Tab-separated table of C-alpha atoms in Angstrom:
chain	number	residue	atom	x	y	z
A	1	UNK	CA	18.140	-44.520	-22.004
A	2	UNK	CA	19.900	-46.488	-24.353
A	3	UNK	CA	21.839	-49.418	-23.729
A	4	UNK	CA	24.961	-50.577	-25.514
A	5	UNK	CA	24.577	-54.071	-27.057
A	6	UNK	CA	26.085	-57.054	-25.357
A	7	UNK	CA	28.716	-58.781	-27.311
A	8	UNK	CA	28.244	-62.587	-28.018
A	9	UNK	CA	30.398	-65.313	-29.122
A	10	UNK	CA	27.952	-65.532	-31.946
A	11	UNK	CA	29.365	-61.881	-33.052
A	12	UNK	CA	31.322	-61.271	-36.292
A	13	UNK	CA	34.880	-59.822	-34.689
A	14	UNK	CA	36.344	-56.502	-36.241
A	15	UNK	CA	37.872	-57.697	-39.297
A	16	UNK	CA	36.521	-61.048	-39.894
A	17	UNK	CA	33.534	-60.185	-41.813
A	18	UNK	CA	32.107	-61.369	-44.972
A	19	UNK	CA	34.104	-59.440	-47.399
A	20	UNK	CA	37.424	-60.843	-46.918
A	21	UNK	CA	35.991	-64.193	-48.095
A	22	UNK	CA	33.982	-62.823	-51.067
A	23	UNK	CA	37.276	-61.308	-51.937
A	24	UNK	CA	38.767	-64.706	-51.431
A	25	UNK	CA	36.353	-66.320	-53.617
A	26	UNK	CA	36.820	-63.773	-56.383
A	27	UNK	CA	40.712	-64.420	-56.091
A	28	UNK	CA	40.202	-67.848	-56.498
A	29	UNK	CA	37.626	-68.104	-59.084
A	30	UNK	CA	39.926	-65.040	-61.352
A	31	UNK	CA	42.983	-66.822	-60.713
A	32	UNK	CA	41.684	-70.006	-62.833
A	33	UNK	CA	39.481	-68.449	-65.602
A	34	UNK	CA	41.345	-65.120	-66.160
A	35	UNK	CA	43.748	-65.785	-69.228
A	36	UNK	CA	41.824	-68.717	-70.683
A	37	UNK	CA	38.923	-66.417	-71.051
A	38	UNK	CA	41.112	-63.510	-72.480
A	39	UNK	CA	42.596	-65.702	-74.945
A	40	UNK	CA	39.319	-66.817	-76.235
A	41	UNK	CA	38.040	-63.600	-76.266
A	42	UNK	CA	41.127	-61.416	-76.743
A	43	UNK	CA	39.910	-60.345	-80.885
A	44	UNK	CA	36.356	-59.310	-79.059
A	45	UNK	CA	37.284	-56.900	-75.997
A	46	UNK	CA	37.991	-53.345	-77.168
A	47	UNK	CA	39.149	-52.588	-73.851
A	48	UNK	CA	41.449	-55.629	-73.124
A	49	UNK	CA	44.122	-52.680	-72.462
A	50	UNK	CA	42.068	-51.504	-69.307
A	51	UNK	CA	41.020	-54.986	-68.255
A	52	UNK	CA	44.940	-56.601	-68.048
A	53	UNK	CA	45.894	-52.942	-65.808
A	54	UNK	CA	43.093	-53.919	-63.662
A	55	UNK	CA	44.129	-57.851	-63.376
A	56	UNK	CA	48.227	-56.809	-62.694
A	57	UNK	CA	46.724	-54.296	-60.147
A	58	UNK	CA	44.864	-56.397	-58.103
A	59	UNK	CA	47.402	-59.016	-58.452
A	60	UNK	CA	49.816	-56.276	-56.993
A	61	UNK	CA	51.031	-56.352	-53.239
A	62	UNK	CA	51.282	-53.137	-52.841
A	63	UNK	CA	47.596	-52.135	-54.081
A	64	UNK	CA	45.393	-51.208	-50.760
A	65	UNK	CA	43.820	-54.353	-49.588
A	66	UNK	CA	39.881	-52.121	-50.408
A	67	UNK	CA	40.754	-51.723	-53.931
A	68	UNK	CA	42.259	-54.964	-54.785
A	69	UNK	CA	38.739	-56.017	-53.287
A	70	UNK	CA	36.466	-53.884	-56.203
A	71	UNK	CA	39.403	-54.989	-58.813
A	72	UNK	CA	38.531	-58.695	-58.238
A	73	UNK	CA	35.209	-58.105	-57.774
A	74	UNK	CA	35.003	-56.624	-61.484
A	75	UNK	CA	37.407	-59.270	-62.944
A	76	UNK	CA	35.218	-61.944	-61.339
A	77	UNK	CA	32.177	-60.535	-62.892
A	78	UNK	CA	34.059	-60.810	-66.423
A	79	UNK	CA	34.846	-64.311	-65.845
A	80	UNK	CA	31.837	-65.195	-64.798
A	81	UNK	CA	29.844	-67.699	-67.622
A	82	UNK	CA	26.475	-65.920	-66.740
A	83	UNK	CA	25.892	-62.103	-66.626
A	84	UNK	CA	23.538	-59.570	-67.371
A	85	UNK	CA	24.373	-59.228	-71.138
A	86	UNK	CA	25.662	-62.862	-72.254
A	87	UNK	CA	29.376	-62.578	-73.790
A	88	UNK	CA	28.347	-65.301	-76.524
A	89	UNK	CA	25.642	-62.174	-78.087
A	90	UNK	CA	27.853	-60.611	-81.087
A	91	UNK	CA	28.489	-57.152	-80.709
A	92	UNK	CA	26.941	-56.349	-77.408
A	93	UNK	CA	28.211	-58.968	-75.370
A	94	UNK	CA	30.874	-57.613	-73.508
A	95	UNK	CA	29.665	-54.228	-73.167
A	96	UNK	CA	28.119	-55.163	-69.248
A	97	UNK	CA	31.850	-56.294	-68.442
A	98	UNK	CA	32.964	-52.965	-70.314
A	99	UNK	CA	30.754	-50.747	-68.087
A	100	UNK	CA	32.173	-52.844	-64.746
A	101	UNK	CA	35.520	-52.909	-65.951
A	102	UNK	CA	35.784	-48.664	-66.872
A	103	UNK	CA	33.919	-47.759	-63.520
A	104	UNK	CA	37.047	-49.792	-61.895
A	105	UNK	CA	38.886	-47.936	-63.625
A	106	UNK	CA	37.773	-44.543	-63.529
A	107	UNK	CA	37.123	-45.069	-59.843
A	108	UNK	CA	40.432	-46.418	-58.565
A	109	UNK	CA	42.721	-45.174	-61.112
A	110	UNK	CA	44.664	-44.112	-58.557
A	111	UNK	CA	45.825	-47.385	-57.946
A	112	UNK	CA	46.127	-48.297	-61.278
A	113	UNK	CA	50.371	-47.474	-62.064
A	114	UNK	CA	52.056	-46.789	-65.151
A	115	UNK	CA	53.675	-50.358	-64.157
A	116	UNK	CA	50.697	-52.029	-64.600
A	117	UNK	CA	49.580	-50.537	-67.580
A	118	UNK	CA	52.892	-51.014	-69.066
A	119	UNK	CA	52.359	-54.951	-68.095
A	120	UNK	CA	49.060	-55.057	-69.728
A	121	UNK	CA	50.563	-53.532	-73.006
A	122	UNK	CA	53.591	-56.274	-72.730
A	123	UNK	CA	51.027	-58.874	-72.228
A	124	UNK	CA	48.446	-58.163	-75.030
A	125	UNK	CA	51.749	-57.895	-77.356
A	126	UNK	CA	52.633	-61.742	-76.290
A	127	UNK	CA	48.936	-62.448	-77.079
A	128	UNK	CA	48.648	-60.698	-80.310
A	129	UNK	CA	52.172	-63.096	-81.265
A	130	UNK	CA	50.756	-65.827	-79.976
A	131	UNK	CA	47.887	-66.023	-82.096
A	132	UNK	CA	49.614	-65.473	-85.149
């Protein structure tokens, strides 16, 4: 016969596992490296358009709490100094953060809305002015 396990103090409780503070952590660490990163880079990132609808998705209340999770999780990984394919290599440096950033994309593009797409478009025009 099997028994159920005992619950402990020790437990993690419904809700209060790990992933709300990696998510936490990803927030954090996006939120200060995000535009300084895309300015830098903005004349090297063929799909800047994709990777600002990701950033005002996530940043988007209304965007399910599970795929505001991946969303930072890929935006972390491009602002992240070290990665598989280092950003500073000319002509293939971005393409890891490319893959990551399109498989957000093609997975939750659900949640992706013309709004933020729209606000990525706005955004990358301010850029473009900006380094004129």
């Amino acid at each position: 016969m099997v028994r159920p396990a005992k619950s402990s103090s020790a437990e993690i409780a419904r809700g209060k596992a790990l992933i709300p503070r990696i998510d936490r952590v990803d927030e954090v660490r996006v939120e200060r490296r995000f535009w300084p990163k895309v300015q830098r880079s903005l004349a090297r990132i063929p799909f800047a358009d994709h990777l600002l609808s990701v950033w005002y998705a996530a940043r988007d209340p209304q965007t399910p709490a599970g795929a505001k999770g991946m969303m930072l999780a890929a935006l972390a990984y491009f602002v992240m100094p070290v990665d598989a394919i280092p950003d500073v290599m000319v002509g293939i440096g971005f393409t890891d953060d490319a893959a990551v950033i399109t498989a957000v994309v093609a997975t939750l593009s659900a949640h992706i809305r013309s709004r933020h797409r729209e606000a990525a478009r706005q955004a990358l025009a301010r850029l473009a002015r900006s380094e004129d």
